[in-house]
Coordinates of C-alpha atoms and ligand atoms in Angstrom, one line a residue:
M1 CA -33.5 -37.2 24.8
C2 CA -34.3 -38.2 28.3
G3 CA -37.6 -39.8 29.3
I4 CA -39.9 -38.9 32.1
V5 CA -42.7 -40.9 33.7
G6 CA -44.8 -40.1 36.8
Y7 CA -47.7 -42.1 38.2
I8 CA -50.3 -41.6 40.9
G9 CA -53.3 -43.9 41.1
K10 CA -54.7 -47.4 41.7
R11 CA -52.2 -49.5 39.8
H12 CA -48.9 -51.1 41.0
V13 CA -46.8 -47.9 41.0
V14 CA -43.4 -49.5 40.5
N15 CA -44.5 -51.8 37.7
T16 CA -46.3 -48.9 35.9
L17 CA -43.2 -46.7 36.2
I18 CA -40.8 -49.4 34.9
D19 CA -43.2 -50.2 32.1
G20 CA -43.3 -46.5 31.1
L21 CA -39.5 -46.3 31.1
K22 CA -39.3 -49.3 28.9
R23 CA -41.6 -47.7 26.4
L24 CA -39.3 -44.7 26.3
E25 CA -36.1 -46.7 25.9
Y26 CA -36.2 -46.4 22.1
R27 CA -35.1 -42.8 22.6
G28 CA -31.7 -43.9 23.8
Y29 CA -30.6 -43.9 27.4
D30 CA -27.5 -44.5 29.5
S31 CA -29.0 -44.8 33.0
A32 CA -32.4 -44.8 34.7
G33 CA -34.0 -44.3 38.1
I34 CA -37.2 -44.1 40.1
A35 CA -38.4 -42.3 43.2
V36 CA -41.4 -43.6 45.0
M37 CA -43.6 -42.3 47.9
E38 CA -43.9 -44.8 50.7
N39 CA -45.6 -43.9 54.0
N40 CA -44.8 -40.2 53.5
S41 CA -41.2 -40.6 52.6
I42 CA -39.3 -40.9 49.3
S43 CA -37.1 -43.8 48.3
V44 CA -34.8 -43.4 45.3
I45 CA -33.2 -46.2 43.3
K46 CA -31.0 -45.6 40.3
A47 CA -28.9 -47.7 37.9
K48 CA -26.4 -47.2 35.2
G49 CA -27.2 -48.8 31.9
K50 CA -30.5 -50.3 30.6
V51 CA -33.9 -50.1 32.3
S52 CA -33.6 -53.8 32.9
E53 CA -30.6 -53.0 35.3
L54 CA -32.9 -50.7 37.2
Q55 CA -35.6 -53.3 37.2
K56 CA -33.3 -55.8 38.9
K57 CA -32.2 -53.3 41.6
V58 CA -35.8 -52.3 42.2
A59 CA -36.8 -56.0 42.6
E60 CA -34.1 -56.4 45.3
K61 CA -34.8 -53.2 47.2
L62 CA -38.6 -53.0 46.8
P63 CA -39.9 -56.6 46.7
A64 CA -43.5 -56.9 45.6
S65 CA -44.7 -57.4 49.2
A66 CA -43.1 -54.1 50.3
S67 CA -44.2 -52.1 47.3
S68 CA -48.0 -52.4 48.0
D69 CA -47.8 -49.3 50.2
I70 CA -46.4 -47.1 47.4
S71 CA -48.8 -44.5 46.3
S72 CA -47.0 -42.6 43.6
G73 CA -43.7 -42.1 41.9
I74 CA -41.6 -40.5 39.3
A75 CA -39.0 -42.1 37.0
H76 CA -36.5 -41.2 34.3
T77 CA -34.3 -42.6 31.6
R78 CA -31.3 -40.4 31.1
W79 CA -29.4 -39.4 27.9
A80 CA -26.4 -37.6 29.4
T81 CA -25.8 -33.9 28.7
H82 CA -24.0 -32.7 31.8
G83 CA -21.7 -35.2 33.5
P84 CA -21.1 -38.7 32.3
P85 CA -23.6 -41.5 32.6
T86 CA -23.1 -42.7 36.2
E87 CA -25.5 -43.8 38.9
I88 CA -24.9 -40.5 40.8
N89 CA -25.7 -38.4 37.7
A90 CA -28.9 -40.5 37.0
H91 CA -32.2 -39.0 38.0
P92 CA -34.3 -38.6 40.2
H93 CA -32.3 -36.0 42.1
T94 CA -33.2 -34.9 45.6
D95 CA -32.6 -31.9 47.8
N96 CA -30.4 -32.6 50.9
S97 CA -33.4 -33.5 53.1
G98 CA -34.5 -36.1 50.6
R99 CA -38.1 -34.8 50.9
I100 CA -38.1 -33.3 47.4
A101 CA -37.3 -35.4 44.3
I102 CA -37.3 -34.3 40.7
V103 CA -36.7 -35.7 37.2
H104 CA -35.8 -33.3 34.4
N105 CA -35.5 -33.3 30.6
G106 CA -33.7 -30.3 29.0
I107 CA -30.8 -28.1 29.8
I108 CA -30.5 -25.5 32.6
D109 CA -28.3 -22.7 31.2
N110 CA -27.7 -20.9 34.4
Y111 CA -27.1 -23.9 36.6
V112 CA -23.5 -22.9 37.4
E113 CA -24.5 -19.6 39.0
L114 CA -27.5 -21.2 40.7
K115 CA -25.3 -23.9 42.2
K116 CA -22.9 -21.3 43.5
H117 CA -25.7 -19.3 45.1
L118 CA -27.3 -22.4 46.7
S119 CA -24.0 -23.8 47.8
A120 CA -23.4 -20.5 49.7
K121 CA -26.7 -21.2 51.5
G122 CA -25.5 -24.6 52.6
H123 CA -26.9 -26.9 49.9
K124 CA -24.6 -29.8 49.1
F125 CA -24.5 -31.1 45.6
V126 CA -23.5 -34.7 44.8
S127 CA -23.8 -34.9 41.0
E128 CA -22.3 -33.2 38.0
T129 CA -25.7 -32.5 36.4
D130 CA -27.4 -29.3 35.8
S131 CA -30.7 -31.0 36.9
E132 CA -29.8 -31.4 40.5
V133 CA -30.0 -27.7 41.0
I134 CA -33.7 -27.8 40.4
A135 CA -34.4 -30.0 43.5
H136 CA -32.3 -27.7 45.7
L137 CA -33.9 -24.6 44.3
I138 CA -37.4 -25.9 44.9
A139 CA -36.4 -26.9 48.5
E140 CA -35.0 -23.4 49.0
C141 CA -38.3 -21.9 47.8
F142 CA -40.5 -24.4 49.8
E143 CA -42.7 -22.8 52.5
G144 CA -45.3 -25.5 52.8
D145 CA -46.9 -25.4 49.3
I146 CA -45.1 -27.5 46.7
V147 CA -46.8 -25.9 43.7
Q148 CA -45.8 -22.4 44.9
A149 CA -42.3 -23.6 45.5
V150 CA -42.0 -25.1 42.0
A151 CA -43.4 -21.8 40.5
A152 CA -40.9 -19.7 42.5
A153 CA -38.0 -22.0 41.4
L154 CA -39.0 -22.0 37.8
K155 CA -39.0 -18.2 37.7
K156 CA -35.3 -18.5 38.5
L157 CA -34.4 -21.1 35.9
E158 CA -33.0 -20.2 32.5
G159 CA -33.0 -22.9 29.7
T160 CA -35.4 -25.7 28.9
F161 CA -37.1 -28.1 31.1
G162 CA -39.8 -30.7 31.4
I163 CA -40.0 -31.8 35.0
A164 CA -41.9 -34.0 37.4
V165 CA -41.6 -33.3 41.1
M166 CA -42.7 -35.1 44.3
C167 CA -42.6 -33.9 47.8
A168 CA -42.9 -36.0 51.0
D169 CA -44.9 -33.2 52.7
T170 CA -47.6 -33.5 50.0
P171 CA -47.7 -37.2 49.3
D172 CA -51.0 -37.1 47.5
V173 CA -49.9 -35.0 44.6
L174 CA -47.2 -34.9 41.9
V175 CA -46.2 -31.7 40.1
A176 CA -45.3 -31.4 36.5
A177 CA -44.2 -28.3 34.5
R178 CA -42.5 -27.5 31.2
R179 CA -40.6 -24.8 29.3
G180 CA -39.4 -25.9 25.9
S181 CA -39.4 -29.6 26.7
P182 CA -42.6 -31.6 26.3
I183 CA -44.8 -32.9 29.1
V184 CA -48.0 -34.7 28.5
I185 CA -50.5 -35.9 31.1
G186 CA -52.6 -38.9 30.7
V187 CA -56.0 -38.7 32.3
G188 CA -57.3 -42.1 33.5
N189 CA -60.0 -43.3 35.9
S190 CA -58.7 -42.7 39.4
E191 CA -55.2 -42.5 38.0
T192 CA -53.0 -39.9 36.3
I193 CA -49.8 -40.4 34.4
I194 CA -47.2 -37.8 33.6
A195 CA -44.8 -38.4 30.7
S196 CA -42.4 -36.7 28.3
D197 CA -43.9 -38.7 25.5
I198 CA -47.2 -40.2 24.7
S199 CA -45.7 -43.7 24.2
A200 CA -45.4 -44.1 28.0
I201 CA -49.1 -43.3 28.5
I202 CA -50.9 -44.8 25.6
S203 CA -51.4 -48.3 26.9
Y204 CA -53.2 -46.8 30.0
T205 CA -55.3 -44.1 28.6
K206 CA -55.9 -42.3 25.3
R207 CA -57.1 -39.1 27.0
V208 CA -54.2 -36.7 27.3
I209 CA -53.5 -33.0 28.1
F210 CA -50.4 -31.4 26.6
L211 CA -48.9 -28.7 28.9
N212 CA -47.9 -25.4 27.4
D213 CA -44.7 -23.6 28.3
N214 CA -44.7 -22.3 31.8
D215 CA -47.7 -24.4 32.8
I216 CA -47.5 -26.0 36.2
A217 CA -49.8 -29.0 36.8
M218 CA -50.7 -30.3 40.2
V219 CA -51.6 -33.9 39.6
S220 CA -53.5 -36.3 41.8
A221 CA -55.2 -39.6 41.1
E222 CA -58.5 -37.7 40.8
G223 CA -57.5 -35.0 38.4
I224 CA -55.3 -32.1 37.4
D225 CA -55.1 -28.5 38.3
I226 CA -53.0 -26.4 35.9
R227 CA -51.8 -22.9 36.8
S228 CA -49.5 -20.3 35.4
L229 CA -46.2 -19.3 37.0
D230 CA -48.2 -16.6 38.7
N231 CA -50.7 -19.0 40.1
V232 CA -53.5 -18.1 37.7
P233 CA -55.7 -21.2 36.8
V234 CA -55.4 -22.1 33.1
S235 CA -57.5 -24.6 31.2
R236 CA -56.0 -26.9 28.6
E237 CA -58.0 -29.2 26.3
T238 CA -58.1 -32.9 26.7
A239 CA -57.1 -34.5 23.4
H240 CA -58.0 -38.0 22.3
I241 CA -55.0 -40.0 20.9
D242 CA -55.8 -42.8 18.5
W243 CA -52.2 -43.9 17.8
D244 CA -51.0 -47.4 18.7
A245 CA -47.9 -47.8 20.9
E246 CA -45.5 -48.2 18.0
A247 CA -46.7 -45.1 16.2
A248 CA -46.5 -43.2 19.5
E249 CA -42.7 -44.0 19.8
K250 CA -42.2 -42.3 16.6
G251 CA -44.3 -39.4 17.7
G252 CA -46.8 -40.3 15.0
Y253 CA -44.2 -40.2 12.2
E254 CA -43.9 -43.2 10.0
H255 CA -40.1 -43.5 10.5
F256 CA -37.6 -42.4 13.0
M257 CA -35.7 -40.7 10.1
L258 CA -38.7 -38.5 9.3
K259 CA -39.2 -37.7 13.0
E260 CA -35.5 -36.8 13.3
I261 CA -35.7 -34.6 10.2
F262 CA -38.6 -32.8 11.6
E263 CA -36.9 -32.5 15.0
Q264 CA -34.2 -30.3 13.5
P265 CA -35.4 -26.9 14.5
A266 CA -35.5 -28.0 18.1
A267 CA -32.3 -30.0 17.9
I268 CA -30.4 -27.0 16.3
S269 CA -31.9 -24.7 19.0
N270 CA -30.4 -27.0 21.6
A271 CA -27.1 -27.1 19.8
I272 CA -26.7 -23.4 19.8
R273 CA -28.3 -22.7 23.2
G274 CA -26.0 -20.9 25.6
R275 CA -23.2 -20.8 22.9
L276 CA -23.8 -17.3 21.6
D277 CA -22.5 -14.2 23.4
E278 CA -24.6 -11.4 22.1
T279 CA -22.8 -8.8 24.1
Q280 CA -19.4 -9.7 22.7
A281 CA -20.7 -10.8 19.3
N282 CA -18.9 -14.0 19.9
G283 CA -19.2 -17.8 20.4
I284 CA -19.0 -19.5 23.8
L285 CA -17.0 -22.7 23.7
S286 CA -17.0 -23.8 27.4
G287 CA -16.2 -27.4 26.4
L288 CA -12.7 -26.4 25.1
N289 CA -10.1 -26.2 27.8
L290 CA -8.1 -23.6 25.9
S291 CA -7.4 -20.0 27.0
A292 CA -7.9 -17.2 24.5
R293 CA -4.1 -17.1 24.1
E294 CA -3.9 -20.8 23.4
M295 CA -6.8 -20.5 20.9
A296 CA -5.0 -17.6 19.2
M297 CA -1.8 -19.8 18.8
I298 CA -3.6 -22.5 16.8
N299 CA -2.3 -22.1 13.3
R300 CA -3.7 -25.2 11.6
I301 CA -6.8 -27.3 12.0
V302 CA -7.1 -30.9 10.8
I303 CA -10.5 -32.5 10.9
A304 CA -10.7 -36.3 11.1
S305 CA -14.1 -38.0 10.6
C306 CA -16.1 -40.4 8.5
G307 CA -19.3 -40.3 6.3
T308 CA -21.8 -37.6 7.2
S309 CA -19.6 -36.3 10.0
M310 CA -16.8 -35.8 7.4
H311 CA -19.2 -33.8 5.3
A312 CA -19.8 -31.6 8.4
G313 CA -16.0 -31.3 8.6
M314 CA -15.9 -30.2 4.9
M315 CA -18.4 -27.4 5.9
A316 CA -16.1 -26.5 8.8
E317 CA -13.1 -26.2 6.5
Y318 CA -14.9 -23.3 4.7
Y319 CA -16.0 -21.7 7.9
F320 CA -12.5 -21.9 9.6
E321 CA -10.7 -20.6 6.6
D322 CA -13.2 -17.8 5.7
L323 CA -14.0 -16.6 9.1
A324 CA -10.9 -17.3 11.1
N325 CA -8.2 -17.5 8.4
I326 CA -6.9 -20.8 9.9
P327 CA -5.7 -23.2 7.3
T328 CA -7.9 -26.3 7.6
E329 CA -7.8 -29.8 6.1
V330 CA -10.4 -32.5 6.3
E331 CA -9.1 -36.1 6.4
Q332 CA -11.0 -39.3 6.2
A333 CA -10.2 -40.7 9.6
A334 CA -9.2 -44.0 8.1
E335 CA -6.5 -42.3 6.0
F336 CA -5.4 -40.1 8.9
R337 CA -4.6 -43.0 11.1
Y338 CA -2.4 -44.8 8.6
R339 CA -0.7 -42.1 6.5
N340 CA 1.6 -40.4 9.0
P341 CA 0.0 -37.0 9.0
I342 CA 2.1 -33.9 9.7
I343 CA 1.1 -32.5 13.1
E344 CA 2.8 -29.4 14.5
P345 CA 2.7 -28.1 18.1
N346 CA -0.1 -25.7 17.4
T347 CA -2.2 -28.0 15.2
L348 CA -5.7 -28.6 16.5
V349 CA -7.1 -32.0 15.5
L350 CA -10.9 -32.0 15.6
A351 CA -12.6 -35.4 15.7
I352 CA -16.3 -35.2 14.6
S353 CA -18.5 -38.1 15.4
Q354 CA -22.2 -38.5 16.2
S355 CA -21.8 -41.8 18.0
G356 CA -18.4 -41.0 19.5
E357 CA -17.5 -44.6 18.9
T358 CA -16.4 -44.8 15.2
A359 CA -13.3 -47.0 15.1
D360 CA -11.4 -45.0 12.5
T361 CA -12.2 -41.7 14.1
L362 CA -11.1 -43.0 17.5
A363 CA -7.9 -44.3 16.0
A364 CA -7.3 -40.9 14.5
V365 CA -7.8 -39.3 17.9
R366 CA -5.2 -41.6 19.4
E367 CA -2.7 -41.1 16.6
A368 CA -3.1 -37.3 16.8
A369 CA -2.6 -37.4 20.6
N370 CA 0.5 -39.5 20.1
K371 CA 1.9 -36.9 17.8
G372 CA 1.3 -34.1 20.3
A373 CA -1.7 -32.4 18.7
I374 CA -4.3 -30.5 20.6
V375 CA -7.2 -32.8 20.2
A376 CA -10.9 -32.0 20.6
G377 CA -14.1 -33.9 19.9
I378 CA -17.4 -32.8 18.4
C379 CA -19.8 -35.6 19.5
N380 CA -23.4 -36.2 20.2
V381 CA -23.3 -39.1 22.6
V382 CA -22.1 -37.9 26.0
G383 CA -19.5 -40.0 27.7
S384 CA -18.8 -41.8 24.4
T385 CA -15.2 -43.1 23.9
I386 CA -14.1 -40.2 21.6
A387 CA -15.7 -37.6 24.0
R388 CA -13.8 -39.2 26.9
E389 CA -10.5 -39.7 25.2
T390 CA -10.3 -36.2 23.7
G391 CA -11.1 -34.8 27.1
Q392 CA -12.4 -31.6 25.6
G393 CA -14.7 -30.5 22.9
L394 CA -18.3 -29.7 22.3
Y395 CA -21.4 -31.8 22.5
I396 CA -23.9 -31.1 19.8
H397 CA -27.0 -31.9 21.9
A398 CA -28.9 -33.3 19.0
G399 CA -30.6 -35.9 21.2
P400 CA -30.6 -39.6 20.3
E401 CA -30.4 -40.3 16.6
I402 CA -32.1 -43.7 15.9
G403 CA -32.6 -43.7 12.2
V404 CA -29.4 -45.2 10.7
A405 CA -29.1 -42.3 8.2
S406 CA -27.7 -39.3 10.0
T407 CA -29.8 -36.2 9.7
K408 CA -30.2 -34.0 12.8
A409 CA -26.6 -34.8 13.9
F410 CA -25.3 -33.3 10.7
T411 CA -27.1 -30.0 11.0
C412 CA -26.2 -29.7 14.7
Q413 CA -22.6 -30.5 13.9
V414 CA -22.5 -27.8 11.3
A415 CA -24.2 -25.2 13.6
V416 CA -21.7 -26.0 16.4
L417 CA -18.7 -25.8 14.0
L418 CA -20.0 -22.5 12.7
I419 CA -20.1 -21.2 16.3
M420 CA -16.5 -22.5 16.8
A421 CA -15.4 -20.6 13.6
L422 CA -17.1 -17.5 14.9
K423 CA -15.1 -17.8 18.2
F424 CA -11.8 -18.4 16.4
G425 CA -12.6 -15.7 13.9
R426 CA -13.4 -13.1 16.6
G427 CA -10.0 -13.8 18.2
R428 CA -8.5 -13.0 14.8
R429 CA -9.8 -11.0 12.0
L430 CA -13.6 -10.9 12.4
S431 CA -14.9 -7.5 13.4
R432 CA -17.5 -7.0 16.1
H433 CA -19.9 -5.9 13.4
D434 CA -19.4 -9.0 11.3
G435 CA -19.5 -11.2 14.5
M436 CA -22.9 -9.7 15.5
K437 CA -24.3 -10.2 12.0
L438 CA -23.2 -13.9 12.2
V439 CA -24.7 -14.3 15.7
E440 CA -28.1 -13.1 14.3
E441 CA -27.8 -15.4 11.3
I442 CA -27.0 -18.4 13.5
K443 CA -30.1 -17.6 15.6
S444 CA -32.2 -17.6 12.5
I445 CA -31.3 -21.2 11.5
P446 CA -34.1 -23.1 13.3
A447 CA -36.7 -20.8 11.7
L448 CA -35.2 -21.3 8.2
V449 CA -35.3 -25.1 8.7
T450 CA -38.9 -24.8 9.8
Q451 CA -39.7 -23.1 6.5
V452 CA -38.3 -26.0 4.5
L453 CA -40.2 -28.5 6.6
E454 CA -43.4 -26.7 6.0
K455 CA -42.9 -27.4 2.3
A456 CA -42.2 -31.1 2.7
S457 CA -45.2 -32.0 0.5
D458 CA -43.7 -30.1 -2.5
I459 CA -40.5 -32.0 -2.0
E460 CA -42.4 -35.3 -1.8
R461 CA -44.1 -34.6 -5.1
I462 CA -40.8 -34.0 -6.8
A463 CA -39.2 -37.1 -5.1
K464 CA -42.1 -39.3 -6.4
K465 CA -41.5 -38.1 -9.9
Y466 CA -37.9 -39.2 -9.9
A467 CA -38.1 -42.3 -7.6
D468 CA -37.6 -44.7 -10.6
A469 CA -34.2 -43.3 -11.6
E470 CA -31.2 -45.7 -11.0
D471 CA -28.5 -43.0 -11.0
F472 CA -28.3 -39.5 -9.7
F473 CA -25.7 -36.7 -9.7
Y474 CA -25.6 -34.0 -7.0
I475 CA -23.6 -31.0 -7.9
G476 CA -22.6 -28.0 -5.8
R477 CA -20.1 -25.2 -5.5
G478 CA -18.5 -23.4 -2.6
Y479 CA -20.4 -23.8 0.6
L480 CA -22.9 -26.0 -1.2
Y481 CA -20.3 -28.5 -2.4
P482 CA -20.3 -30.5 0.9
V483 CA -24.1 -30.4 0.8
A484 CA -24.0 -32.1 -2.6
M485 CA -21.8 -34.8 -1.1
E486 CA -24.1 -35.3 1.8
G487 CA -27.3 -35.2 -0.3
A488 CA -25.9 -38.0 -2.5
L489 CA -24.8 -40.1 0.5
K490 CA -28.3 -39.8 2.0
L491 CA -30.0 -40.9 -1.2
K492 CA -27.7 -43.9 -1.8
E493 CA -27.8 -45.2 1.7
I494 CA -31.6 -45.3 2.2
S495 CA -32.9 -45.7 -1.4
Y496 CA -30.1 -47.9 -2.8
I497 CA -30.0 -45.6 -5.9
H498 CA -26.5 -45.0 -7.2
A499 CA -25.8 -41.3 -6.4
E500 CA -22.6 -39.3 -6.7
G501 CA -21.9 -35.9 -5.2
Y502 CA -19.5 -33.8 -7.2
H503 CA -18.2 -30.3 -7.4
A504 CA -20.1 -28.8 -10.3
A505 CA -16.9 -27.9 -12.1
E506 CA -15.6 -31.5 -11.9
L507 CA -18.4 -32.8 -14.0
K508 CA -16.6 -31.9 -17.1
H509 CA -13.5 -33.8 -16.1
G510 CA -15.1 -37.2 -16.5
P511 CA -18.5 -37.8 -15.0
I512 CA -20.3 -35.8 -17.7
A513 CA -19.8 -38.9 -19.9
L514 CA -22.5 -40.6 -17.8
L515 CA -25.2 -38.0 -18.2
E516 CA -28.2 -38.9 -20.3
R517 CA -32.0 -38.7 -20.1
K518 CA -32.3 -41.3 -17.4
V519 CA -29.7 -39.7 -15.1
P520 CA -31.2 -36.7 -13.1
V521 CA -28.9 -34.1 -11.7
I522 CA -29.7 -32.2 -8.5
A523 CA -28.0 -28.8 -8.9
L524 CA -27.6 -26.7 -5.8
A525 CA -28.2 -23.3 -7.4
N526 CA -29.1 -21.2 -4.4
D527 CA -28.5 -17.5 -4.8
I528 CA -25.0 -17.2 -3.3
P529 CA -21.7 -16.5 -4.9
G530 CA -21.0 -19.0 -7.7
K531 CA -24.6 -19.2 -8.9
D532 CA -23.8 -17.9 -12.4
K533 CA -21.3 -20.7 -12.8
M534 CA -23.8 -23.2 -11.5
I535 CA -26.3 -22.0 -14.1
A536 CA -23.7 -22.8 -16.8
N537 CA -23.2 -26.3 -15.3
M538 CA -26.9 -26.9 -15.3
Q539 CA -27.1 -26.0 -19.0
E540 CA -24.3 -28.5 -19.7
C541 CA -26.3 -31.2 -18.0
R542 CA -29.5 -30.3 -19.9
A543 CA -27.6 -30.3 -23.2
R544 CA -26.9 -34.0 -22.3
K545 CA -30.7 -34.5 -21.7
S546 CA -30.3 -35.0 -18.0
P547 CA -33.3 -33.7 -16.1
V548 CA -32.2 -31.0 -13.7
I549 CA -33.8 -30.5 -10.3
A550 CA -32.5 -27.3 -8.7
T551 CA -32.5 -26.0 -5.2
A552 CA -33.0 -22.3 -5.5
T553 CA -33.6 -19.3 -3.3
I554 CA -37.3 -18.4 -2.9
G555 CA -38.0 -15.6 -5.3
D556 CA -35.2 -16.4 -7.8
E557 CA -37.5 -17.0 -10.7
E558 CA -34.5 -17.1 -13.2
I559 CA -33.7 -20.7 -12.1
K560 CA -37.0 -21.9 -13.7
T561 CA -35.4 -21.4 -17.1
Y562 CA -32.7 -23.9 -16.3
S563 CA -34.4 -26.7 -14.5
E564 CA -37.3 -29.1 -14.7
D565 CA -38.2 -28.9 -11.0
I566 CA -37.2 -26.6 -8.2
I567 CA -36.9 -27.2 -4.4
W568 CA -37.3 -23.7 -2.9
I569 CA -35.0 -22.7 0.0
P570 CA -35.6 -19.6 2.1
R571 CA -33.0 -16.8 1.5
S572 CA -30.0 -16.6 3.8
S573 CA -26.3 -16.0 3.5
Q574 CA -23.8 -18.5 2.0
L575 CA -22.7 -19.5 5.5
I576 CA -26.2 -20.5 6.5
T577 CA -28.0 -21.7 3.4
P578 CA -26.3 -25.1 3.4
I579 CA -28.3 -26.1 6.5
P580 CA -31.9 -25.6 5.2
T581 CA -30.7 -27.0 1.8
V582 CA -29.4 -30.2 3.4
V583 CA -32.7 -30.6 5.2
A584 CA -34.5 -30.3 1.9
L585 CA -32.2 -33.0 0.4
Q586 CA -32.8 -35.3 3.5
L587 CA -36.6 -35.0 2.8
F588 CA -36.0 -35.7 -0.9
S589 CA -34.0 -38.9 -0.1
Y590 CA -36.6 -40.0 2.4
Y591 CA -39.6 -39.6 0.0
V592 CA -37.7 -41.4 -2.8
A593 CA -36.8 -44.3 -0.5
K594 CA -40.4 -44.4 0.8
E595 CA -41.8 -44.5 -2.8
R596 CA -39.4 -47.4 -3.5
G597 CA -40.6 -49.3 -0.4
C598 CA -37.1 -49.3 1.3
S599 CA -36.4 -50.1 4.9
I600 CA -35.7 -46.5 5.8
D601 CA -34.7 -46.7 9.4
Q602 CA -32.5 -49.8 9.0
P603 CA -31.1 -49.8 5.4
R604 CA -29.4 -52.9 4.3
N605 CA -25.7 -53.5 5.2
L606 CA -25.5 -50.4 7.4
A607 CA -25.0 -50.0 11.2
K608 CA -25.6 -46.9 13.2
S609 CA -22.2 -47.0 14.8
V610 CA -19.2 -48.4 12.9
T611 CA -17.0 -49.7 15.6
V612 CA -14.9 -51.9 13.3
E613 CA -12.3 -50.9 10.7
Ligands
LIG1 C1 -24.5 -41.6 7.1 C2 -24.0 -42.0 8.4 C3 -22.6 -42.4 8.4 C4 -21.9 -41.8 9.7 C5 -20.5 -42.3 9.8 C6 -19.7 -41.7 11.0 O1 -25.9 -41.2 7.3 O2 -24.7 -42.1 9.4 O3 -21.9 -42.0 7.3 O4 -21.9 -40.4 9.5 O5 -20.5 -43.7 10.0 O6 -20.4 -41.9 12.2 P1 -20.1 -41.1 13.4 O7 -20.6 -39.7 13.2 O8 -20.9 -41.7 14.5 O9 -18.7 -41.1 13.7

């Protein structure tokens, strides 16, 4: 996600801010900026691209001699969510007077209505971001006390935020606040640092205070005063951090992949935020430029994607057909581009891509557009080529995915595709009652994933037991079939174990010849329709001496009879259970790879973004 740094104190402010931004760069970024306080006025410098681009600009505009008068500042690296990565959209944003500057992480859900309201009062907006509204709102609420103005503004914001604010009328303080997006404050000697992430603080001080939701901190070089939104003083403990800088980047996790696996409850919450209409029991797809009528006309969906994103597409095939009755096909993007696919006027071609840069998926987008299809993207990276060329679609808001093996992007893709199927379904045969049930189920996904993560040590124990195997089969049926494919892909790419994902019924048509004592089978036997058939398949595997590791629904004791080990998954419907199940399989792969001493974040021969054929 985006990164925030704020500094007030005795050091060289500009250098400290740039150094902090560099330490946040690992999170991904597309632009950066700083705002500094110089003789009671604020100067803002922004640049598209890397922090080094910003650094060059800053060196030109604020040479070392001139920057000695600077007493404080705030800075930001941006990972675009609203509006492409341009200099104008980069943070900090200011109000029209230029006396208030803010940096923001998170998403403001009600920014459109706030913008309308503020525009009517004369505020002029220059960017396409949701964040700019915060600066204007604070200015609108400002009556001389910046903390009060921030509190009043925050009461009007819906969504998530971590913010740092500076005001030229109160040059000796910075203000920080959070709701749903982390802010941590480093407490030094005659200096205070605000950051979204410990890694920007740790080389200056190990004493930190983590803000809670709705805390507002008034920060000076000498200390911190934290209040509630209603101006009641609150006290927060000062923690001592003993991580080094590298561990801090990974939030204390050993690998980015593990961090990203554990980020999934938050990432999925971001993906679904603002996309569920609880009044109409419907999905909200504001990124699709299609009227209800145009949506109703779509009579076929073709999904083009690769790898993990293709597995998300396979999930979507079930969703679109079951919920919306729309015939759906999933194509490997590489096949789609060369095999002259049939596209009719009301065919929707969906390109799913985390990076938005995958060469084959991009070529499929172009081929589909040439053939006159309605094309939409499901991407993570805002402003990526596929997002731009499709011109419409949905961002999954998973945040930067750094580990090469895709984890949180997959679950966020699936969540967004399910919301899309809900919307298409409600426009067709899905009743209000069923729509409402699904809305509630979608809302429960982050909590279900959390329950799986809480049992990570059980999965680790099972993974260690099987880490010596050289071949694995993953079998699933129905909604769990794509999960079997994805589970096998995850294992092979990070542990280098040969793993195959199969439909459980297909085993008998050939692969069963490979089963023996040394070939474990992961059987996805959650308690959903098809479980009885899966039990029969598990018995077939055991009859060939393959050890069976089952995923099973908590409380389903029967599965113990048919498996050596069980990974327990919380109960949910067949539409939802693939998501917590895949998270369990991600953990399984991770712990197997760790046991084998593999290079988890950068597996051999793989690249995060495959921009060649
Ligand atoms: C697997 C993985 C790859 C990608 C594939 C498509 O963990 O990361 O299989 O899913 O290369 O990439 P995107 O989604 O960026 O188009």
